[in-house]
Coordinates of C-alpha atoms in Angstrom, one line a residue:
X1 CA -175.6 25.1 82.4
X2 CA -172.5 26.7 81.1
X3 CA -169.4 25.5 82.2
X4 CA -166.6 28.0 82.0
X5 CA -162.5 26.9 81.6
X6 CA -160.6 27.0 84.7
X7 CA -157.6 29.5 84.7
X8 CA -154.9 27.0 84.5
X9 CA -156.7 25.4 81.6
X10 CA -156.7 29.2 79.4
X11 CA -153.3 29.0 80.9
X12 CA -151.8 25.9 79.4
X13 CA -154.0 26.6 76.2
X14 CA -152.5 30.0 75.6
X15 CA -148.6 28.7 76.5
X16 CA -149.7 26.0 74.2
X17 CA -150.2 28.3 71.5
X18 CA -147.1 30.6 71.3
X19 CA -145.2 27.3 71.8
X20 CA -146.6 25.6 68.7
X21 CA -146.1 29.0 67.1
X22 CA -142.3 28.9 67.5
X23 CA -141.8 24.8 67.1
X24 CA -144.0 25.7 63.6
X25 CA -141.1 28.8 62.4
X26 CA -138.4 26.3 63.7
X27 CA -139.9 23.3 62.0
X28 CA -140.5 25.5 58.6
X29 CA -136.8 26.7 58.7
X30 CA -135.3 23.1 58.8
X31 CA -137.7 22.1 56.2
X32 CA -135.8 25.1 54.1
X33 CA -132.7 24.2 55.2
X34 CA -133.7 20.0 53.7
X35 CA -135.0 21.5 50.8
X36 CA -132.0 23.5 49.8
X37 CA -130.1 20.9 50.7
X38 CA -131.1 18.0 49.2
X39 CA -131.4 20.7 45.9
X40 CA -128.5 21.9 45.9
X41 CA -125.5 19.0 44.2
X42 CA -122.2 18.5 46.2
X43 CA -119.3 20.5 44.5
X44 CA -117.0 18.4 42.9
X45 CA -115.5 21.1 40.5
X46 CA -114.8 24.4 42.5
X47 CA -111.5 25.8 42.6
X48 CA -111.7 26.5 46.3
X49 CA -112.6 22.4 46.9
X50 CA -109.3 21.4 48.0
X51 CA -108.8 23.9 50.3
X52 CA -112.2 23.0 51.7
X53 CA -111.7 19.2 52.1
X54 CA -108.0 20.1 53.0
X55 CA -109.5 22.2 56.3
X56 CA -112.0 20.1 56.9
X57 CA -109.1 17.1 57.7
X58 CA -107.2 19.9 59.4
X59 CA -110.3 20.0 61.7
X60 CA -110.6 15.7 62.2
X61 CA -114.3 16.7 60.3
X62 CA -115.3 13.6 58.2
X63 CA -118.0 13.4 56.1
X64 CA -118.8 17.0 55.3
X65 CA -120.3 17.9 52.1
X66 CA -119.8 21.4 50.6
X67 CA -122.5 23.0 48.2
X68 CA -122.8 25.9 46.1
X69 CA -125.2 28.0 44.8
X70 CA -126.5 31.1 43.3
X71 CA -129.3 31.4 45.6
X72 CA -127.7 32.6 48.9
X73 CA -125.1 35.2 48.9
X74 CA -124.2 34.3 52.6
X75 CA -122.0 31.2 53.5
X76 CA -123.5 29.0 55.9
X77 CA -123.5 25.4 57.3
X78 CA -125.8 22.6 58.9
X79 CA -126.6 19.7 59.8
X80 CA -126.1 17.4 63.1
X81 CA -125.1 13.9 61.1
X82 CA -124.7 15.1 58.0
X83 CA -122.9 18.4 58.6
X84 CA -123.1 20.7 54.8
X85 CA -121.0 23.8 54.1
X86 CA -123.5 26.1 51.8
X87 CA -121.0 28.4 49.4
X88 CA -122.5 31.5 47.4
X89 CA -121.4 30.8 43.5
X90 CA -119.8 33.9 43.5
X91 CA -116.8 32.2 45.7
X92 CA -115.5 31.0 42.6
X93 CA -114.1 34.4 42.5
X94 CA -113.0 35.0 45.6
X95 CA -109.8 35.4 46.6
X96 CA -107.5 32.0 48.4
X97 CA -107.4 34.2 52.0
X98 CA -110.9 35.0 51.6
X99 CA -112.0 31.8 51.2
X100 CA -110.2 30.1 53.2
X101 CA -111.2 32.3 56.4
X102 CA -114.8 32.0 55.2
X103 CA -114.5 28.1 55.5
X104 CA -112.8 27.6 58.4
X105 CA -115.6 29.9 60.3
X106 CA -117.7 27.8 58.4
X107 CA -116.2 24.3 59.6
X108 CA -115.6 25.9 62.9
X109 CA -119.9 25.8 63.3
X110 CA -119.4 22.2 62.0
X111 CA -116.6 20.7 64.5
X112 CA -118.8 22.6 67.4
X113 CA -122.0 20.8 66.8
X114 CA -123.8 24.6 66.5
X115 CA -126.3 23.2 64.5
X116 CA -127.7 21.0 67.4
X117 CA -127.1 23.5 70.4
X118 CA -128.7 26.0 67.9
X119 CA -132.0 23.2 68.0
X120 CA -131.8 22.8 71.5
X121 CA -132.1 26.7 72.3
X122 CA -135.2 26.9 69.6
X123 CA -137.0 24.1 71.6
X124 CA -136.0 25.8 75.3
X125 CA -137.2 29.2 73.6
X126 CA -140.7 27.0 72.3
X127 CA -140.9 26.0 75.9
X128 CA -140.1 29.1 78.0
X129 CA -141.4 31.5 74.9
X130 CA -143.2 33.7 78.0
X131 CA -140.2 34.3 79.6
X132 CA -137.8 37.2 78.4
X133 CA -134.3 35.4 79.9
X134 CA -135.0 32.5 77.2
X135 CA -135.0 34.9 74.6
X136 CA -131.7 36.5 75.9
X137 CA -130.4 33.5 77.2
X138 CA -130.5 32.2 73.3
X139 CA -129.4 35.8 71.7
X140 CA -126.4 35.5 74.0
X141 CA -125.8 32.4 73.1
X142 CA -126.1 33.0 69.0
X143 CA -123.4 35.3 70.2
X144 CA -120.9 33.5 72.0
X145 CA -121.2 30.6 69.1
X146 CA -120.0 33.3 66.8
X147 CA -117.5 34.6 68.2
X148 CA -116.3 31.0 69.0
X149 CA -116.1 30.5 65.2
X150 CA -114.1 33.8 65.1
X151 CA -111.5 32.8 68.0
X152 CA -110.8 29.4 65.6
X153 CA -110.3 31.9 62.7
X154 CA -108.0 34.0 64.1
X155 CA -106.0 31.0 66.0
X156 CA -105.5 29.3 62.5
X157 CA -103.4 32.3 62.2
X158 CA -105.6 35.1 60.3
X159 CA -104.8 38.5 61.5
X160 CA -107.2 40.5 62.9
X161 CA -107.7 43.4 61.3
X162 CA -108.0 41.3 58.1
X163 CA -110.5 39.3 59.6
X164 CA -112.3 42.5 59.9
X165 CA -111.9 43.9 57.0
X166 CA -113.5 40.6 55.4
X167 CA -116.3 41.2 58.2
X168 CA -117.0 45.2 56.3
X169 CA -117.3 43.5 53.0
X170 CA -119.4 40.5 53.7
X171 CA -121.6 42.7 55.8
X172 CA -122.1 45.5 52.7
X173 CA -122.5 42.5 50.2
X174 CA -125.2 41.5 52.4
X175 CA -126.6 44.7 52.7

């Protein structure tokens, strides 16, 4: 006697699947993220370090660690209770304004916990994976933290159409 699955079983089995799928790419990514970071030394020589630390106070963020290295070309930060600002080496040479907007976008994904809102809309995504509105509910939401981290930029008192100017030229480094 064969006894076939009942459709909610093939069901949960198949919603089972694409969930495991996405916690597996969200699980690889933080592995990346710990690897890099735990390879990567704290800066204790750059010439844009005081400015960093000096923001980071501005902000009431303790305990922030900034790294740099030669294997990312694109600034970006982490972690939920040990929060990490990632440099490229090549900010050495930057000049003060542009580094000092790059931080404080930087910081700004720090001092608004994105990291962990960021985890949380992976997870939802893992859960609700079938349904479209997750998918755009989290795109929107990559969105809005972004632009968040822009409004603290320009409210420290960048001007706009510097901002975007910076925007052009990070975007056609990256490209």
């Amino acid at each position: 006697v064969r006894v076939m699955p009942s459709w909610p079983a093939i069901a949960f089995l198949i919603w089972a699947a694409g969930a495991t799928l996405i916690l597996a790419r969200m699980i690889l990514g933080l592995l990346a993220v710990q690897w890099l970071s735990r390879r990567t030394p704290a800066v204790t020589d750059a010439p844009w370090l005081a400015l960093a630390e000096s923001l980071a106070r501005d902000l009431r963020l303790k305990n922030v660690r900034f790294l740099r290295t030669g294997a990312s070309r694109m600034p970006m930060a982490w972690g939920i209770f040990r929060p990490s600002v990632l440099m490229p080496a090549d900010a050495d040479t930057w000049p003060p304004h542009r580094v000092r907007v790059v931080l404080l976008h930087e910081l700004a994904h720090v001092k608004r916990r994105d990291c962990l809102t960021h985890l949380v809309a992976q997870i939802v995504c893992a859960a609700y994976w079938f349904n479209p509105l997750a998918w755009m509910a989290a795109r929107h939401l990559r969105t809005e933290r972004e632009r968040a981290c822009d409004d603290l930029v320009l409210a420290a008192g960048t001007r706009g159409s510097d901002y975007a100017d910076l925007l052009l030229d990070i975007a056609r480094v990256m490209r």
